[in-house]
N, CA, C and O atoms as a GROMACS GRO file, in nm:
protein
  504
    1MET      N    1   0.084  -0.117   0.000
    1MET     CA    2   0.000   0.000   0.000
    1MET      C    3   0.089   0.124   0.000
    1MET      O    4   0.185   0.132   0.076
    2SER      N    5   0.056   0.220  -0.085
    2SER     CA    6   0.133   0.344  -0.096
    2SER      C    7   0.098   0.441   0.015
    2SER      O    8  -0.013   0.438   0.069
    3THR      N    9   0.192   0.527   0.047
    3THR     CA   10   0.165   0.634   0.142
    3THR      C   11   0.145   0.768   0.072
    3THR      O   12   0.143   0.873   0.136
    4ILE      N   13   0.129   0.766  -0.061
    4ILE     CA   14   0.104   0.888  -0.138
    4ILE      C   15  -0.031   0.943  -0.097
    4ILE      O   16  -0.130   0.870  -0.094
    5THR      N   17  -0.036   1.074  -0.067
    5THR     CA   18  -0.160   1.134  -0.019
    5THR      C   19  -0.214   1.246  -0.107
    5THR      O   20  -0.330   1.284  -0.092
    6ASP      N   21  -0.134   1.299  -0.199
    6ASP     CA   22  -0.180   1.415  -0.275
    6ASP      C   23  -0.084   1.440  -0.391
    6ASP      O   24   0.019   1.373  -0.403
    7ILE      N   25  -0.120   1.536  -0.477
    7ILE     CA   26  -0.031   1.585  -0.582
    7ILE      C   27   0.012   1.725  -0.541
    7ILE      O   28  -0.072   1.812  -0.520
    8ARG      N   29   0.141   1.747  -0.529
    8ARG     CA   30   0.193   1.877  -0.487
    8ARG      C   31   0.221   1.968  -0.606
    8ARG      O   32   0.178   2.083  -0.609
    9THR      N   33   0.295   1.914  -0.702
    9THR     CA   34   0.339   1.997  -0.814
    9THR      C   35   0.357   1.912  -0.939
    9THR      O   36   0.386   1.792  -0.932
   10VAL      N   37   0.341   1.977  -1.053
   10VAL     CA   38   0.361   1.913  -1.183
   10VAL      C   39   0.470   1.991  -1.254
   10VAL      O   40   0.462   2.114  -1.263
   11GLY      N   41   0.570   1.923  -1.304
   11GLY     CA   42   0.682   1.991  -1.368
   11GLY      C   43   0.662   2.011  -1.516
   11GLY      O   44   0.613   1.923  -1.586
   12ILE      N   45   0.701   2.129  -1.563
   12ILE     CA   46   0.705   2.158  -1.706
   12ILE      C   47   0.843   2.213  -1.738
   12ILE      O   48   0.905   2.279  -1.655
   13THR      N   49   0.891   2.186  -1.857
   13THR     CA   50   1.025   2.229  -1.896
   13THR      C   51   1.020   2.368  -1.957
   13THR      O   52   0.932   2.400  -2.037
   14THR      N   53   1.117   2.449  -1.918
   14THR     CA   54   1.128   2.584  -1.972
   14THR      C   55   1.274   2.613  -2.006
   14THR      O   56   1.366   2.572  -1.934
   15ALA      N   57   1.294   2.682  -2.117
   15ALA     CA   58   1.430   2.715  -2.161
   15ALA      C   59   1.491   2.827  -2.077
   15ALA      O   60   1.613   2.831  -2.059
   16ASP      N   61   1.408   2.918  -2.026
   16ASP     CA   62   1.456   3.033  -1.949
   16ASP      C   63   1.363   3.052  -1.830
   16ASP      O   64   1.249   3.097  -1.845
   17GLN      N   65   1.411   3.016  -1.712
   17GLN     CA   66   1.325   3.021  -1.594
   17GLN      C   67   1.279   3.162  -1.559
   17GLN      O   68   1.166   3.180  -1.514
   18ASP      N   69   1.363   3.263  -1.579
   18ASP     CA   70   1.323   3.400  -1.548
   18ASP      C   71   1.211   3.447  -1.642
   18ASP      O   72   1.117   3.513  -1.597
   19LYS      N   73   1.221   3.415  -1.770
   19LYS     CA   74   1.114   3.450  -1.864
   19LYS      C   75   0.987   3.374  -1.830
   19LYS      O   76   0.877   3.427  -1.843
   20ALA      N   77   1.001   3.250  -1.788
   20ALA     CA   78   0.884   3.170  -1.749
   20ALA      C   79   0.816   3.230  -1.627
   20ALA      O   80   0.693   3.239  -1.624
   21ILE      N   81   0.893   3.271  -1.527
   21ILE     CA   82   0.835   3.336  -1.410
   21ILE      C   83   0.757   3.460  -1.453
   21ILE      O   84   0.644   3.480  -1.410
   22ALA      N   85   0.817   3.541  -1.539
   22ALA     CA   86   0.750   3.663  -1.584
   22ALA      C   87   0.617   3.630  -1.652
   22ALA      O   88   0.518   3.700  -1.629
   23PHE      N   89   0.612   3.527  -1.736
   23PHE     CA   90   0.488   3.490  -1.803
   23PHE      C   91   0.383   3.444  -1.703
   23PHE      O   92   0.270   3.494  -1.703
   24TYR      N   93   0.419   3.351  -1.617
   24TYR     CA   94   0.320   3.295  -1.524
   24TYR      C   95   0.276   3.398  -1.420
   24TYR      O   96   0.158   3.402  -1.384
   25ARG      N   97   0.367   3.479  -1.371
   25ARG     CA   98   0.333   3.579  -1.270
   25ARG      C   99   0.266   3.701  -1.332
   25ARG      O  100   0.158   3.742  -1.289
   26ASP      N  101   0.329   3.760  -1.434
   26ASP     CA  102   0.282   3.888  -1.486
   26ASP      C  103   0.170   3.875  -1.588
   26ASP      O  104   0.083   3.962  -1.594
   27THR      N  105   0.169   3.770  -1.668
   27THR     CA  106   0.066   3.752  -1.771
   27THR      C  107  -0.053   3.673  -1.719
   27THR      O  108  -0.168   3.711  -1.743
   28LEU      N  109  -0.026   3.563  -1.647
   28LEU     CA  110  -0.136   3.480  -1.598
   28LEU      C  111  -0.180   3.516  -1.457
   28LEU      O  112  -0.288   3.475  -1.414
   29GLY      N  113  -0.099   3.590  -1.384
   29GLY     CA  114  -0.136   3.630  -1.248
   29GLY      C  115  -0.109   3.525  -1.142
   29GLY      O  116  -0.164   3.533  -1.032
   30PHE      N  117  -0.026   3.426  -1.172
   30PHE     CA  118   0.009   3.324  -1.074
   30PHE      C  119   0.099   3.385  -0.966
   30PHE      O  120   0.158   3.492  -0.986
   31VAL      N  121   0.108   3.317  -0.853
   31VAL     CA  122   0.200   3.358  -0.747
   31VAL      C  123   0.322   3.267  -0.753
   31VAL      O  124   0.313   3.149  -0.789
   32VAL      N  125   0.436   3.322  -0.717
   32VAL     CA  126   0.560   3.242  -0.708
   32VAL      C  127   0.564   3.188  -0.566
   32VAL      O  128   0.580   3.263  -0.470
   33ARG      N  129   0.550   3.056  -0.553
   33ARG     CA  130   0.550   2.993  -0.420
   33ARG      C  131   0.691   2.963  -0.371
   33ARG      O  132   0.720   2.976  -0.252
   34LEU      N  133   0.778   2.923  -0.461
   34LEU     CA  134   0.917   2.893  -0.426
   34LEU      C  135   1.007   2.939  -0.539
   34LEU      O  136   0.973   2.926  -0.657
   35ASP      N  137   1.122   2.992  -0.502
   35ASP     CA  138   1.228   3.023  -0.598
   35ASP      C  139   1.358   3.009  -0.521
   35ASP      O  140   1.405   3.103  -0.457
   36VAL      N  141   1.416   2.889  -0.527
   36VAL     CA  142   1.530   2.854  -0.444
   36VAL      C  143   1.649   2.818  -0.532
   36VAL      O  144   1.640   2.732  -0.620
   37ASP      N  145   1.761   2.885  -0.506
   37ASP     CA  146   1.885   2.851  -0.574
   37ASP      C  147   1.954   2.740  -0.499
   37ASP      O  148   1.951   2.737  -0.375
   38GLY      N  149   2.014   2.651  -0.570
   38GLY     CA  150   2.088   2.539  -0.512
   38GLY      C  151   2.166   2.476  -0.624
   38GLY      O  152   2.202   2.544  -0.720
   39PRO      N  153   2.193   2.349  -0.612
   39PRO     CA  154   2.258   2.282  -0.726
   39PRO      C  155   2.173   2.297  -0.852
   39PRO      O  156   2.225   2.306  -0.963
   40THR      N  157   2.042   2.300  -0.832
   40THR     CA  158   1.945   2.327  -0.939
   40THR      C  159   1.846   2.428  -0.885
   40THR      O  160   1.800   2.416  -0.771
   41ARG      N  161   1.812   2.527  -0.964
   41ARG     CA  162   1.714   2.626  -0.921
   41ARG      C  163   1.576   2.561  -0.922
   41ARG      O  164   1.537   2.501  -1.022
   42TRP      N  165   1.501   2.572  -0.812
   42TRP     CA  166   1.369   2.512  -0.799
   42TRP      C  167   1.266   2.625  -0.788
   42TRP      O  168   1.270   2.705  -0.695
   43ILE      N  169   1.173   2.628  -0.885
   43ILE     CA  170   1.071   2.732  -0.889
   43ILE      C  171   0.934   2.666  -0.896
   43ILE      O  172   0.912   2.574  -0.975
   44GLU      N  173   0.842   2.713  -0.812
   44GLU     CA  174   0.703   2.670  -0.819
   44GLU      C  175   0.613   2.792  -0.830
   44GLU      O  176   0.629   2.890  -0.757
   45VAL      N  177   0.518   2.785  -0.923
   45VAL     CA  178   0.418   2.890  -0.942
   45VAL      C  179   0.280   2.825  -0.940
   45VAL      O  180   0.266   2.706  -0.968
   46ALA      N  181   0.178   2.905  -0.906
   46ALA     CA  182   0.042   2.851  -0.900
   46ALA      C  183  -0.059   2.964  -0.900
   46ALA      O  184  -0.026   3.076  -0.861
   47PRO      N  185  -0.182   2.935  -0.943
   47PRO     CA  186  -0.288   3.032  -0.922
   47PRO      C  187  -0.305   3.052  -0.771
   47PRO      O  188  -0.288   2.958  -0.693
   48ALA      N  189  -0.338   3.173  -0.729
   48ALA     CA  190  -0.358   3.201  -0.587
   48ALA      C  191  -0.462   3.105  -0.531
   48ALA      O  192  -0.570   3.090  -0.588
   49GLY      N  193  -0.430   3.041  -0.419
   49GLY     CA  194  -0.523   2.952  -0.352
   49GLY      C  195  -0.528   2.810  -0.407
   49GLY      O  196  -0.599   2.726  -0.351
   50ALA      N  197  -0.456   2.782  -0.515
   50ALA     CA  198  -0.458   2.647  -0.573
   50ALA      C  199  -0.381   2.550  -0.484
   50ALA      O  200  -0.286   2.588  -0.416
   51ASP      N  201  -0.422   2.424  -0.486
   51ASP     CA  202  -0.351   2.321  -0.410
   51ASP      C  203  -0.226   2.273  -0.483
   51ASP      O  204  -0.124   2.248  -0.420
   52VAL      N  205  -0.234   2.261  -0.615
   52VAL     CA  206  -0.125   2.205  -0.696
   52VAL      C  207  -0.052   2.320  -0.766
   52VAL      O  208  -0.114   2.414  -0.814
   53SER      N  209   0.080   2.308  -0.772
   53SER     CA  210   0.160   2.412  -0.838
   53SER      C  211   0.228   2.354  -0.962
   53SER      O  212   0.228   2.233  -0.985
   54LEU      N  213   0.288   2.444  -1.041
   54LEU     CA  214   0.372   2.406  -1.154
   54LEU      C  215   0.517   2.432  -1.115
   54LEU      O  216   0.551   2.539  -1.065
   55ALA      N  217   0.602   2.334  -1.136
   55ALA     CA  218   0.746   2.353  -1.120
   55ALA      C  219   0.803   2.391  -1.256
   55ALA      O  220   0.782   2.320  -1.354
   56LEU      N  221   0.874   2.502  -1.261
   56LEU     CA  222   0.935   2.549  -1.385
   56LEU      C  223   1.077   2.493  -1.392
   56LEU      O  224   1.170   2.551  -1.337
   57VAL      N  225   1.092   2.381  -1.460
   57VAL     CA  226   1.215   2.305  -1.464
   57VAL      C  227   1.300   2.349  -1.582
   57VAL      O  228   1.254   2.348  -1.696
   58ALA      N  229   1.424   2.387  -1.555
   58ALA     CA  230   1.515   2.429  -1.662
   58ALA      C  231   1.553   2.309  -1.749
   58ALA      O  232   1.583   2.201  -1.699
   59GLY      N  233   1.550   2.332  -1.879
   59GLY     CA  234   1.588   2.225  -1.971
   59GLY      C  235   1.585   2.272  -2.115
   59GLY      O  236   1.532   2.379  -2.146
   60ASP      N  237   1.643   2.194  -2.202
   60ASP     CA  238   1.646   2.226  -2.344
   60ASP      C  239   1.509   2.197  -2.406
   60ASP      O  240   1.444   2.098  -2.372
   61ARG      N  241   1.469   2.284  -2.496
   61ARG     CA  242   1.342   2.269  -2.566
   61ARG      C  243   1.367   2.279  -2.715
   61ARG      O  244   1.438   2.370  -2.760
   62PRO      N  245   1.310   2.188  -2.794
   62PRO     CA  246   1.320   2.202  -2.939
   62PRO      C  247   1.245   2.328  -2.982
   62PRO      O  248   1.130   2.348  -2.943
   63ALA      N  249   1.308   2.412  -3.061
   63ALA     CA  250   1.246   2.538  -3.105
   63ALA      C  251   1.118   2.510  -3.182
   63ALA      O  252   1.116   2.427  -3.272
   64GLY      N  253   1.013   2.580  -3.145
   64GLY     CA  254   0.888   2.574  -3.218
   64GLY      C  255   0.802   2.451  -3.191
   64GLY      O  256   0.694   2.439  -3.248
   65GLU      N  257   0.848   2.360  -3.107
   65GLU     CA  258   0.772   2.238  -3.080
   65GLU      C  259   0.670   2.262  -2.968
   65GLU      O  260   0.704   2.317  -2.863
   66VAL      N  261   0.545   2.221  -2.991
   66VAL     CA  262   0.442   2.231  -2.889
   66VAL      C  263   0.439   2.101  -2.810
   66VAL      O  264   0.440   1.992  -2.867
   67ILE      N  265   0.437   2.114  -2.678
   67ILE     CA  266   0.433   1.999  -2.588
   67ILE      C  267   0.297   1.998  -2.518
   67ILE      O  268   0.263   2.091  -2.446
   68GLU      N  269   0.219   1.894  -2.541
   68GLU     CA  270   0.091   1.877  -2.472
   68GLU      C  271   0.121   1.836  -2.328
   68GLU      O  272   0.172   1.726  -2.305
   69THR      N  273   0.089   1.922  -2.232
   69THR     CA  274   0.121   1.893  -2.092
   69THR      C  275   0.018   1.802  -2.026
   69THR      O  276   0.049   1.732  -1.930
   70GLY      N  277  -0.105   1.802  -2.079
   70GLY     CA  278  -0.212   1.728  -2.013
   70GLY      C  279  -0.269   1.801  -1.894
   70GLY      O  280  -0.356   1.747  -1.825
   71ILE      N  281  -0.224   1.923  -1.869
   71ILE     CA  282  -0.269   2.000  -1.753
   71ILE      C  283  -0.391   2.083  -1.791
   71ILE      O  284  -0.391   2.151  -1.893
   72ARG      N  285  -0.495   2.076  -1.707
   72ARG     CA  286  -0.618   2.152  -1.727
   72ARG      C  287  -0.638   2.247  -1.610
   72ARG      O  288  -0.621   2.210  -1.494
   73PHE      N  289  -0.674   2.371  -1.643
   73PHE     CA  290  -0.703   2.473  -1.541
   73PHE      C  291  -0.852   2.505  -1.545
   73PHE      O  292  -0.912   2.508  -1.652
   74ASN      N  293  -0.912   2.529  -1.429
   74ASN     CA  294  -1.053   2.570  -1.419
   74ASN      C  295  -1.064   2.721  -1.418
   74ASN      O  296  -0.980   2.790  -1.360
   75VAL      N  297  -1.168   2.772  -1.482
   75VAL     CA  298  -1.205   2.913  -1.476
   75VAL      C  299  -1.357   2.922  -1.467
   75VAL      O  300  -1.426   2.828  -1.508
   76PRO      N  301  -1.411   3.032  -1.415
   76PRO     CA  302  -1.556   3.045  -1.408
   76PRO      C  303  -1.622   3.069  -1.545
   76PRO      O  304  -1.737   3.031  -1.565
   77ASP      N  305  -1.549   3.131  -1.639
   77ASP     CA  306  -1.606   3.165  -1.770
   77ASP      C  307  -1.496   3.149  -1.876
   77ASP      O  308  -1.407   3.234  -1.888
   78ALA      N  309  -1.502   3.040  -1.952
   78ALA     CA  310  -1.397   3.009  -2.050
   78ALA      C  311  -1.389   3.114  -2.160
   78ALA      O  312  -1.279   3.152  -2.200
   79ALA      N  313  -1.502   3.161  -2.209
   79ALA     CA  314  -1.500   3.260  -2.318
   79ALA      C  315  -1.435   3.390  -2.272
   79ALA      O  316  -1.354   3.448  -2.344
   80ALA      N  317  -1.469   3.435  -2.151
   80ALA     CA  318  -1.410   3.559  -2.099
   80ALA      C  319  -1.260   3.542  -2.075
   80ALA      O  320  -1.182   3.633  -2.103
   81GLU      N  321  -1.220   3.425  -2.024
   81GLU     CA  322  -1.077   3.400  -2.000
   81GLU      C  323  -1.000   3.395  -2.131
   81GLU      O  324  -0.889   3.448  -2.140
   82ARG      N  325  -1.058   3.333  -2.232
   82ARG     CA  326  -0.994   3.326  -2.363
   82ARG      C  327  -0.971   3.467  -2.417
   82ARG      O  328  -0.862   3.498  -2.465
   83ASP      N  329  -1.073   3.552  -2.410
   83ASP     CA  330  -1.061   3.690  -2.457
   83ASP      C  331  -0.954   3.766  -2.378
   83ASP      O  332  -0.874   3.840  -2.436
   84ALA      N  333  -0.952   3.746  -2.246
   84ALA     CA  334  -0.855   3.816  -2.162
   84ALA      C  335  -0.712   3.773  -2.194
   84ALA      O  336  -0.623   3.857  -2.207
   85LEU      N  337  -0.690   3.643  -2.207
   85LEU     CA  338  -0.555   3.595  -2.240
   85LEU      C  339  -0.512   3.643  -2.378
   85LEU      O  340  -0.398   3.686  -2.397
   86SER      N  341  -0.602   3.635  -2.474
   86SER     CA  342  -0.570   3.680  -2.609
   86SER      C  343  -0.532   3.827  -2.610
   86SER      O  344  -0.439   3.867  -2.680
   87SER      N  345  -0.604   3.909  -2.533
   87SER     CA  346  -0.575   4.053  -2.528
   87SER      C  347  -0.439   4.082  -2.466
   87SER      O  348  -0.383   4.189  -2.488
   88ARG      N  349  -0.386   3.987  -2.388
   88ARG     CA  350  -0.252   4.002  -2.328
   88ARG      C  351  -0.145   3.936  -2.413
   88ARG      O  352  -0.030   3.924  -2.368
   89GLY      N  353  -0.180   3.893  -2.535
   89GLY     CA  354  -0.081   3.839  -2.627
   89GLY      C  355  -0.051   3.691  -2.612
   89GLY      O  356   0.045   3.641  -2.670
   90VAL      N  357  -0.132   3.620  -2.535
   90VAL     CA  358  -0.112   3.476  -2.517
   90VAL      C  359  -0.169   3.403  -2.638
   90VAL      O  360  -0.276   3.438  -2.688
   91SER      N  361  -0.098   3.302  -2.685
   91SER     CA  362  -0.142   3.219  -2.797
   91SER      C  363  -0.254   3.127  -2.748
   91SER      O  364  -0.231   3.036  -2.669
   92VAL      N  365  -0.377   3.153  -2.796
   92VAL     CA  366  -0.494   3.075  -2.752
   92VAL      C  367  -0.556   3.003  -2.870
   92VAL      O  368  -0.547   3.048  -2.985
   93GLY      N  369  -0.619   2.890  -2.842
   93GLY     CA  370  -0.691   2.814  -2.944
   93GLY      C  371  -0.837   2.855  -2.949
   93GLY      O  372  -0.883   2.943  -2.876
   94GLU      N  373  -0.908   2.789  -3.038
   94GLU     CA  374  -1.050   2.813  -3.058
   94GLU      C  375  -1.129   2.772  -2.933
   94GLU      O  376  -1.093   2.675  -2.867
   95LEU      N  377  -1.235   2.846  -2.901
   95LEU     CA  378  -1.326   2.809  -2.793
   95LEU      C  379  -1.409   2.691  -2.841
   95LEU      O  380  -1.482   2.703  -2.940
   96LEU      N  381  -1.399   2.579  -2.772
   96LEU     CA  382  -1.470   2.458  -2.811
   96LEU      C  383  -1.598   2.446  -2.729
   96LEU      O  384  -1.596   2.450  -2.606
   97LEU      N  385  -1.710   2.432  -2.800
   97LEU     CA  386  -1.841   2.421  -2.736
   97LEU      C  387  -1.906   2.294  -2.785
   97LEU      O  388  -1.964   2.290  -2.894
   98TRP      N  389  -1.898   2.189  -2.703
   98TRP     CA  390  -1.955   2.059  -2.737
   98TRP      C  391  -2.066   2.027  -2.639
   98TRP      O  392  -2.052   2.053  -2.520
   99PRO      N  393  -2.178   1.970  -2.687
   99PRO     CA  394  -2.288   1.935  -2.597
   99PRO      C  395  -2.242   1.842  -2.484
   99PRO      O  396  -2.174   1.742  -2.508
  100GLY      N  397  -2.278   1.876  -2.360
  100GLY     CA  398  -2.248   1.793  -2.245
  100GLY      C  399  -2.106   1.804  -2.191
  100GLY      O  400  -2.072   1.737  -2.094
  101VAL      N  401  -2.024   1.888  -2.254
  101VAL     CA  402  -1.884   1.905  -2.213
  101VAL      C  403  -1.862   2.052  -2.177
  101VAL      O  404  -1.914   2.140  -2.246
  102PRO      N  405  -1.786   2.081  -2.072
  102PRO     CA  406  -1.761   2.222  -2.038
  102PRO      C  407  -1.691   2.294  -2.153
  102PRO      O  408  -1.608   2.235  -2.222
  103PRO      N  409  -1.725   2.423  -2.176
  103PRO     CA  410  -1.651   2.502  -2.275
  103PRO      C  411  -1.502   2.500  -2.241
  103PRO      O  412  -1.463   2.504  -2.124
  104MET      N  413  -1.418   2.494  -2.345
  104MET     CA  414  -1.274   2.484  -2.323
  104MET      C  415  -1.196   2.542  -2.440
  104MET      O  416  -1.249   2.560  -2.549
  105PHE      N  417  -1.068   2.571  -2.414
  105PHE     CA  418  -0.975   2.613  -2.518
  105PHE      C  419  -0.834   2.583  -2.472
  105PHE      O  420  -0.810   2.559  -2.353
  106THR      N  421  -0.741   2.585  -2.565
  106THR     CA  422  -0.600   2.565  -2.530
  106THR      C  423  -0.528   2.699  -2.528
  106THR      O  424  -0.572   2.796  -2.590
  107PHE      N  425  -0.418   2.702  -2.456
  107PHE     CA  426  -0.324   2.813  -2.466
  107PHE      C  427  -0.184   2.759  -2.451
  107PHE      O  428  -0.162   2.655  -2.388
  108ASP      N  429  -0.088   2.831  -2.508
  108ASP     CA  430   0.053   2.791  -2.504
  108ASP      C  431   0.133   2.895  -2.429
  108ASP      O  432   0.110   3.016  -2.443
  109ASP      N  433   0.228   2.847  -2.347
  109ASP     CA  434   0.321   2.942  -2.286
  109ASP      C  435   0.432   2.972  -2.385
  109ASP      O  436   0.437   2.909  -2.491
  110PRO      N  437   0.522   3.065  -2.355
  110PRO     CA  438   0.627   3.101  -2.451
  110PRO      C  439   0.721   2.986  -2.489
  110PRO      O  440   0.788   2.993  -2.591
  111ASP      N  441   0.727   2.881  -2.407
  111ASP     CA  442   0.812   2.765  -2.438
  111ASP      C  443   0.739   2.660  -2.520
  111ASP      O  444   0.798   2.558  -2.556
  112GLY      N  445   0.612   2.682  -2.551
  112GLY     CA  446   0.536   2.585  -2.628
  112GLY      C  447   0.470   2.478  -2.544
  112GLY      O  448   0.422   2.378  -2.598
  113ASN      N  449   0.465   2.497  -2.412
  113ASN     CA  450   0.388   2.407  -2.327
  113ASN      C  451   0.240   2.440  -2.347
  113ASN      O  452   0.199   2.555  -2.331
  114ARG      N  453   0.161   2.339  -2.383
  114ARG     CA  454   0.020   2.360  -2.412
  114ARG      C  455  -0.066   2.314  -2.294
  114ARG      O  456  -0.046   2.206  -2.239
  115PHE      N  457  -0.161   2.400  -2.257
  115PHE     CA  458  -0.253   2.376  -2.147
  115PHE      C  459  -0.396   2.387  -2.198
  115PHE      O  460  -0.420   2.441  -2.306
  116VAL      N  461  -0.491   2.337  -2.120
  116VAL     CA  462  -0.633   2.350  -2.153
  116VAL      C  463  -0.700   2.427  -2.040
  116VAL      O  464  -0.675   2.401  -1.922
  117ILE      N  465  -0.784   2.522  -2.078
  117ILE     CA  466  -0.870   2.593  -1.984
  117ILE      C  467  -1.009   2.534  -1.996
  117ILE      O  468  -1.063   2.524  -2.106
  118LEU      N  469  -1.067   2.493  -1.883
  118LEU     CA  470  -1.203   2.439  -1.878
  118LEU      C  471  -1.290   2.530  -1.794
  118LEU      O  472  -1.248   2.579  -1.689
  119GLU      N  473  -1.412   2.552  -1.840
  119GLU     CA  474  -1.507   2.627  -1.759
  119GLU      C  475  -1.555   2.537  -1.647
  119GLU      O  476  -1.603   2.425  -1.670
  120GLN      N  477  -1.542   2.586  -1.526
  120GLN     CA  478  -1.583   2.508  -1.408
  120GLN      C  479  -1.735   2.496  -1.406
  120GLN      O  480  -1.806   2.596  -1.418
  121THR      N  481  -1.784   2.375  -1.389
  121THR     CA  482  -1.928   2.354  -1.383
  121THR      C  483  -1.977   2.376  -1.240
  121THR      O  484  -1.898   2.377  -1.145
  122VAL      N  485  -2.108   2.395  -1.226
  122VAL     CA  486  -2.167   2.419  -1.094
  122VAL      C  487  -2.137   2.304  -1.000
  122VAL      O  488  -2.105   2.327  -0.883
  123ALA      N  489  -2.146   2.180  -1.046
  123ALA     CA  490  -2.120   2.063  -0.962
  123ALA      C  491  -1.977   2.063  -0.910
  123ALA      O  492  -1.953   2.022  -0.796
  124GLU      N  493  -1.880   2.108  -0.993
  124GLU     CA  494  -1.740   2.112  -0.950
  124GLU      C  495  -1.718   2.216  -0.842
  124GLU      O  496  -1.634   2.197  -0.754
  125GLY      N  497  -1.793   2.325  -0.848
  125GLY     CA  498  -1.772   2.435  -0.756
  125GLY      C  499  -1.844   2.418  -0.624
  125GLY      O  500  -1.820   2.496  -0.532
  126SER      N  501  -1.932   2.318  -0.612
  126SER     CA  502  -2.008   2.304  -0.487
  126SER      C  503  -1.938   2.215  -0.387
  126SER      O  504  -1.990   2.194  -0.278
   0.00000   0.00000   0.00000
């Protein structure tokens, strides 16, 4: 039996950690939870109040390659969030509206990490 109790952080690769911090903090409004220098710089960012954070892991990235992270973020209104991100210069995908599925769209960070924004349903928020 495992003693694993939760998910703390999910790592994504970034070519420039300082540029990544600027994007997540200044463009998306995330908070920097940790920024520790050591043998390897360890950075965690997250939406305010979120349980799980993103670790911005330094590493080489193929230029122009999009990486599907599998990470989904909740928002109260997907269409409004898409418009807001687009107005701040973030690369966003089409708003997808499928019957029985929450409205959603993709966005890419400057390193080509792709995320999905999902509109939070009433059942999820209760």
